Amino acid sequence: MDRTERLARARELVDALERGDDGAAEGLLHSLHDARSTRLLKSVGELTREVHAAFGGVVSDARLYELSRHAMPDARERLAYVVEKSEEAAHRTLGAVETLAPIAEKLLRGAPDDPRALAEFAGEARLAGERLKLGLTEILMAQEYQDLTGQVIRRTIDIVSQVEQKLVSLLVAERDEPPADGPCAARAEGPQGPAIRAAADVLSRQHDVDDLLAELGL
Amino acid sequence: MKILIVDDFSTMRRIIKNLLHDLGYDNSHEADDGTTALPLLKNGSFDFLITDWNMPGMQGIDLLRAVRSDPKLKSLPVLLVTAEARRDQIVMAAEAGVNGYIVKPFTAQTLREKIDRIFERIAAQTA
């Protein structure tokens, strides 16, 4: 619906209202609203196609595809993958730590004085060294998840930014005025999770938390 | 000393359990949120509670309040170990009667210091 057409409908609407023809006025209001909705739906359709294409782009990334084996069709699934991979790596690392700790404790008890026991201890110490080395390698290798999850998160952030930009342009088109500067204020209530960037009211260092608690008498 | 560790991430529970072992505390138990933790606390004669804040189901702050309002549990020492680090949240926890507050990520040394401090204070109060 172009400008002239909208203006014409608006005039008809005023006429209908002045005549007291509520039925006609209602119909005209609906047709104006429908025209607006159609424009919005068209924009949403375009956005959906672009988001879909963006997701497709990530899935076709050869390395990620090979590593994850399964195409991950949306951001939620990708983030679930991040949770899974990082949990797996943490357990792998903790498993190695739990295996290594008793070996270290044994070594810490030190060498016995008795010569025969000492020879035995030396053999055990060598074995312990080998097992420690293996365990450390295991811990080292477990960190590989970061490479995978880091990439997935980065791509997800890109996709979210693209969606955000499209939504903003959609809003601008609808409002016919530029959006206000600055991030959306609305701070959610309840737990926020880790602070991913510094903010005035966030005390991310234990030292600052301790100072505040001391002020509060704790 | 019997300790309950409450966190929805099993990895974090494992890390805390291992750190407690290093500190000489071997009698630690686990729960994944406040809803599962509270019955354990009510029936389990625990000496110490270490809890996360942000969990599905009952959150750490609500678990703390539930503990403080229960006649049997009200004097149980509670340590919050959480990524929640906003000033108003720390104040809220202090007002709810928390004994210690650790922000994630944290170190083994911080955990040791906070636990020691909590028990020093309790000993001083009861002496």
Coordinates of C-alpha atoms in Angstrom, one line a residue:
Chain A
M1 CA 0.0 0.0 0.0
D2 CA 1.6 3.3 -1.0
R3 CA 1.4 6.7 0.5
T4 CA -1.4 8.0 -1.7
E5 CA -3.5 4.9 -1.0
R6 CA -2.9 5.1 2.7
L7 CA -3.9 8.8 2.7
A8 CA -7.1 8.0 0.7
R9 CA -8.0 5.3 3.3
A10 CA -7.3 7.7 6.1
R11 CA -9.6 10.2 4.6
E12 CA -12.3 7.6 4.2
L13 CA -11.8 6.6 7.8
V14 CA -12.3 10.2 9.0
D15 CA -15.4 10.5 6.8
A16 CA -16.8 7.2 8.2
L17 CA -16.2 8.3 11.8
E18 CA -17.8 11.7 11.1
R19 CA -20.8 10.0 9.6
G20 CA -21.0 7.7 12.6
D21 CA -20.6 4.6 10.4
D22 CA -18.8 2.5 12.9
G23 CA -18.9 -0.6 10.7
A24 CA -17.1 1.1 7.8
A25 CA -14.6 2.7 10.1
E26 CA -13.8 -0.6 11.7
G27 CA -13.2 -2.2 8.3
L28 CA -10.9 0.6 7.2
L29 CA -8.9 0.4 10.4
H30 CA -8.5 -3.3 9.7
S31 CA -7.3 -2.8 6.2
L32 CA -4.7 -0.2 7.3
H33 CA -3.5 -2.6 10.0
D34 CA -3.4 -5.5 7.7
A35 CA -1.2 -3.6 5.2
R36 CA 1.2 -2.8 8.0
S37 CA 1.3 -6.5 9.2
T38 CA 2.0 -7.7 5.7
R39 CA 5.0 -5.5 5.5
L40 CA 6.2 -6.7 8.9
L41 CA 5.7 -10.4 7.9
K42 CA 7.6 -9.9 4.7
S43 CA 10.6 -8.5 6.7
V44 CA 10.4 -11.3 9.2
G45 CA 10.3 -13.8 6.2
E46 CA 13.5 -12.2 4.8
L47 CA 15.1 -12.3 8.2
T48 CA 14.3 -16.0 8.6
R49 CA 15.8 -16.8 5.3
E50 CA 19.0 -14.9 6.1
V51 CA 19.2 -16.6 9.5
H52 CA 18.7 -20.0 7.9
A53 CA 21.5 -19.2 5.4
A54 CA 23.8 -18.1 8.2
F55 CA 23.2 -21.4 10.0
G56 CA 23.8 -23.3 6.8
G57 CA 27.1 -21.5 6.4
V58 CA 28.3 -22.7 9.8
V59 CA 27.3 -26.3 9.2
S60 CA 29.2 -26.3 5.9
D61 CA 32.4 -25.3 7.6
A62 CA 34.4 -28.4 6.8
R63 CA 36.4 -28.6 10.0
L64 CA 33.5 -28.2 12.4
Y65 CA 31.5 -30.6 10.4
E66 CA 34.2 -33.2 10.6
L67 CA 34.8 -32.7 14.3
S68 CA 31.2 -32.7 15.4
R69 CA 30.1 -35.3 12.8
H70 CA 26.5 -34.2 13.1
A71 CA 25.2 -31.1 11.4
M72 CA 23.9 -28.8 14.2
P73 CA 20.8 -27.1 12.9
D74 CA 20.4 -24.3 15.3
A75 CA 22.2 -22.2 17.9
R76 CA 20.6 -23.9 20.8
E77 CA 22.0 -27.2 19.7
R78 CA 25.4 -25.7 19.1
L79 CA 25.5 -24.3 22.6
A80 CA 24.3 -27.7 24.0
Y81 CA 27.3 -29.1 22.2
V82 CA 29.6 -26.6 23.9
V83 CA 28.2 -27.6 27.3
E84 CA 28.7 -31.3 26.5
K85 CA 32.2 -30.9 25.2
S86 CA 33.4 -28.7 28.1
E87 CA 31.8 -31.1 30.6
E88 CA 33.5 -34.0 29.0
A89 CA 36.8 -32.3 29.1
A90 CA 36.4 -31.2 32.7
H91 CA 35.6 -34.8 33.7
R92 CA 38.6 -36.1 31.7
T93 CA 40.8 -33.7 33.5
L94 CA 39.4 -34.4 36.9
G95 CA 39.7 -38.1 36.3
A96 CA 43.4 -37.7 35.6
V97 CA 43.8 -35.5 38.7
E98 CA 42.1 -38.1 40.8
T99 CA 44.4 -40.8 39.4
L100 CA 47.6 -38.7 39.9
A101 CA 46.9 -37.4 43.4
P102 CA 47.6 -40.7 45.2
I103 CA 50.9 -41.1 43.2
A104 CA 52.0 -37.7 44.3
E105 CA 51.0 -38.4 47.9
K106 CA 53.1 -41.6 47.8
L107 CA 56.2 -39.8 46.5
L108 CA 55.7 -37.1 49.1
R109 CA 56.0 -39.7 51.9
G110 CA 59.6 -39.8 50.9
A111 CA 62.3 -42.5 50.6
P112 CA 62.6 -45.2 53.3
D113 CA 65.9 -45.6 55.3
D114 CA 66.1 -49.4 54.9
P115 CA 68.4 -50.1 51.8
R116 CA 66.2 -52.9 50.4
A117 CA 63.0 -50.8 50.8
L118 CA 64.9 -47.9 49.2
A119 CA 65.7 -49.9 46.1
E120 CA 62.1 -50.8 45.8
F121 CA 61.0 -47.2 46.3
A122 CA 63.4 -46.1 43.5
G123 CA 61.7 -48.5 41.2
E124 CA 58.3 -47.3 42.3
A125 CA 59.3 -43.7 41.9
R126 CA 60.4 -44.3 38.3
L127 CA 57.0 -45.9 37.6
A128 CA 55.2 -43.1 39.4
G129 CA 57.1 -40.6 37.2
E130 CA 56.0 -42.4 34.1
R131 CA 52.4 -42.4 35.3
L132 CA 52.5 -38.7 36.2
K133 CA 53.8 -37.9 32.7
L134 CA 50.9 -39.9 31.1
G135 CA 48.4 -38.2 33.4
L136 CA 49.7 -34.7 32.5
T137 CA 49.5 -35.5 28.8
E138 CA 45.9 -36.6 29.4
I139 CA 45.2 -33.3 31.1
L140 CA 46.9 -31.4 28.3
M141 CA 44.9 -33.2 25.6
A142 CA 41.6 -32.7 27.4
Q143 CA 42.0 -29.0 26.8
E144 CA 41.5 -29.5 23.1
Y145 CA 37.8 -28.9 23.7
Q146 CA 38.5 -25.2 24.0
D147 CA 39.4 -25.0 20.3
L148 CA 36.1 -26.6 19.3
T149 CA 33.8 -24.8 21.7
G150 CA 35.6 -21.5 21.2
Q151 CA 34.9 -21.7 17.4
V152 CA 31.3 -22.7 17.9
I153 CA 30.7 -19.9 20.4
R154 CA 32.3 -17.4 18.1
R155 CA 30.1 -18.4 15.2
T156 CA 27.1 -18.4 17.4
I157 CA 27.9 -14.8 18.5
D158 CA 28.3 -13.8 14.8
I159 CA 24.9 -15.3 14.0
V160 CA 23.3 -13.6 17.0
S161 CA 24.8 -10.2 16.0
Q162 CA 23.5 -10.6 12.5
V163 CA 20.0 -11.4 13.8
E164 CA 20.3 -8.4 16.1
Q165 CA 21.3 -6.1 13.2
K166 CA 18.4 -7.4 11.1
L167 CA 16.0 -6.9 13.9
V168 CA 17.2 -3.4 14.5
S169 CA 16.8 -2.4 10.9
L170 CA 13.4 -4.0 10.9
L171 CA 12.5 -1.9 13.9
V172 CA 13.9 1.3 12.3
A173 CA 11.9 0.6 9.1
E174 CA 8.7 0.2 11.2
R175 CA 9.2 3.3 13.3
D176 CA 10.6 5.5 10.6
E177 CA 13.0 7.0 13.1
P178 CA 16.5 6.0 14.2
P179 CA 16.8 3.9 17.3
A180 CA 18.2 5.5 20.5
D181 CA 21.9 4.9 21.1
G182 CA 23.3 2.5 23.6
P183 CA 22.5 -1.1 24.6
C184 CA 19.1 -2.2 25.7
A185 CA 18.9 -1.2 29.4
A186 CA 16.5 -3.7 30.8
R187 CA 18.5 -5.7 33.3
A188 CA 17.0 -9.0 34.0
E189 CA 16.2 -9.8 37.6
G190 CA 17.6 -12.9 39.3
P191 CA 20.9 -14.7 38.7
Q192 CA 23.0 -13.3 35.8
G193 CA 25.7 -16.0 35.4
P194 CA 29.3 -15.1 35.0
A195 CA 30.0 -11.4 34.2
I196 CA 31.3 -11.5 30.7
R197 CA 32.3 -7.8 30.7
A198 CA 33.2 -5.3 33.4
A199 CA 30.4 -3.3 34.9
A200 CA 30.3 -0.8 37.7
D201 CA 28.1 -2.9 40.0
V202 CA 29.9 -6.2 39.4
L203 CA 32.6 -7.3 41.8
S204 CA 34.4 -10.0 39.8
R205 CA 37.5 -10.1 42.1
Q206 CA 37.3 -11.9 45.3
H207 CA 39.3 -9.1 47.0
D208 CA 36.4 -6.6 46.2
V209 CA 33.8 -9.0 47.4
D210 CA 35.7 -9.4 50.7
D211 CA 35.9 -5.6 51.1
L212 CA 32.1 -5.3 50.6
L213 CA 31.5 -8.2 53.0
A214 CA 33.7 -6.6 55.6
E215 CA 31.7 -3.4 55.3
L216 CA 28.6 -5.5 55.9
G217 CA 30.2 -6.9 59.1
L218 CA 31.1 -10.4 57.7
Chain B
M1 CA 33.0 -32.8 59.3
K2 CA 30.0 -33.6 57.1
I3 CA 29.7 -31.2 54.2
L4 CA 27.0 -30.8 51.5
I5 CA 28.1 -29.4 48.1
V6 CA 25.2 -28.0 46.0
D7 CA 25.8 -27.1 42.4
D8 CA 23.9 -28.0 39.2
F9 CA 27.2 -28.6 37.3
S10 CA 28.7 -32.0 38.3
T11 CA 32.1 -30.8 37.2
M12 CA 32.0 -27.9 39.8
R13 CA 30.9 -30.4 42.5
R14 CA 33.8 -32.6 41.6
I15 CA 36.3 -29.7 41.7
I16 CA 35.0 -28.6 45.2
K17 CA 35.0 -32.2 46.4
N18 CA 38.6 -32.7 45.3
L19 CA 39.7 -29.4 46.9
L20 CA 37.9 -30.3 50.2
H21 CA 39.8 -33.7 50.1
D22 CA 43.1 -31.8 49.8
L23 CA 42.0 -29.7 52.8
G24 CA 41.4 -32.9 54.8
Y25 CA 37.6 -33.0 54.5
D26 CA 36.6 -36.4 53.1
N27 CA 33.0 -36.6 54.2
S28 CA 31.4 -34.5 51.5
H29 CA 28.1 -35.2 49.8
E30 CA 26.4 -33.7 46.7
A31 CA 23.1 -32.3 45.6
D32 CA 22.3 -30.6 42.3
D33 CA 19.9 -27.8 43.5
G34 CA 18.1 -26.5 46.5
T35 CA 15.1 -28.8 46.1
T36 CA 17.2 -31.9 46.4
A37 CA 19.6 -30.3 49.0
L38 CA 17.0 -29.3 51.6
P39 CA 15.7 -32.8 52.4
L40 CA 19.3 -34.1 52.7
L41 CA 20.1 -31.2 55.1
K42 CA 16.9 -31.9 57.2
N43 CA 17.7 -35.6 57.6
G44 CA 21.5 -35.6 57.4
S45 CA 23.2 -33.8 60.4
F46 CA 25.4 -31.8 58.1
D47 CA 28.1 -29.5 59.6
F48 CA 28.6 -27.2 56.6
L49 CA 26.9 -26.2 53.4
I50 CA 28.6 -25.0 50.2
T51 CA 26.2 -23.9 47.6
D52 CA 26.0 -22.3 44.1
W53 CA 23.5 -19.5 43.6
N54 CA 22.2 -19.9 40.0
M55 CA 20.6 -23.4 39.7
P56 CA 17.4 -24.7 38.1
G57 CA 14.7 -25.5 40.7
M58 CA 15.5 -23.9 44.0
Q59 CA 18.3 -21.4 43.9
G60 CA 21.1 -21.0 46.4
I61 CA 19.8 -17.8 47.9
D62 CA 16.4 -19.5 48.5
L63 CA 18.2 -22.5 50.0
L64 CA 20.0 -20.2 52.3
R65 CA 16.8 -18.5 53.4
A66 CA 15.1 -21.9 53.9
V67 CA 18.1 -23.0 56.0
R68 CA 18.0 -19.9 58.2
S69 CA 14.2 -20.2 58.7
D70 CA 14.4 -23.8 59.8
P71 CA 14.8 -24.2 63.6
K72 CA 17.0 -27.2 63.3
L73 CA 19.2 -25.8 60.5
K74 CA 19.3 -22.1 61.2
S75 CA 22.9 -22.1 62.6
L76 CA 24.4 -24.2 59.8
P77 CA 27.4 -22.4 58.3
V78 CA 26.7 -21.6 54.6
L79 CA 29.3 -20.7 52.0
L80 CA 28.1 -19.4 48.6
V81 CA 30.4 -20.2 45.7
T82 CA 29.0 -18.4 42.7
A83 CA 29.6 -16.5 39.5
E84 CA 26.9 -14.0 40.7
A85 CA 29.0 -11.0 41.6
R86 CA 26.7 -7.9 41.5
R87 CA 26.9 -5.7 44.6
D88 CA 23.2 -6.0 45.3
Q89 CA 23.4 -9.7 45.2
I90 CA 26.3 -9.9 47.7
V91 CA 24.4 -7.5 50.0
M92 CA 21.3 -9.7 49.6
A93 CA 23.2 -12.8 50.5
A94 CA 24.8 -11.1 53.5
E95 CA 21.3 -10.0 54.7
A96 CA 20.0 -13.5 54.2
G97 CA 22.7 -14.6 56.7
V98 CA 25.5 -16.1 54.5
N99 CA 28.7 -17.0 56.3
G100 CA 31.1 -16.6 53.3
Y101 CA 30.9 -15.6 49.7
I102 CA 33.3 -16.8 46.9
V103 CA 33.1 -15.6 43.3
K104 CA 33.9 -18.0 40.5
P105 CA 36.4 -18.6 39.1
F106 CA 38.2 -19.1 42.4
T107 CA 41.4 -20.7 43.7
A108 CA 42.0 -23.5 46.1
Q109 CA 43.6 -21.0 48.5
T110 CA 40.5 -18.8 48.5
L111 CA 38.3 -21.8 49.5
R112 CA 40.8 -22.8 52.3
E113 CA 40.8 -19.2 53.6
K114 CA 37.1 -18.8 53.6
I115 CA 36.4 -22.2 55.3
D116 CA 39.1 -21.5 57.9
R117 CA 37.6 -18.0 58.6
I118 CA 34.1 -19.3 58.9
F119 CA 35.1 -21.8 61.5
E120 CA 37.3 -19.4 63.4
R121 CA 34.4 -17.0 63.7
I122 CA 32.0 -19.7 64.9
A123 CA 34.6 -20.9 67.4
A124 CA 35.0 -17.3 68.7
Q125 CA 31.2 -16.8 68.9
T126 CA 30.6 -20.0 70.9
A127 CA 33.7 -19.6 73.1

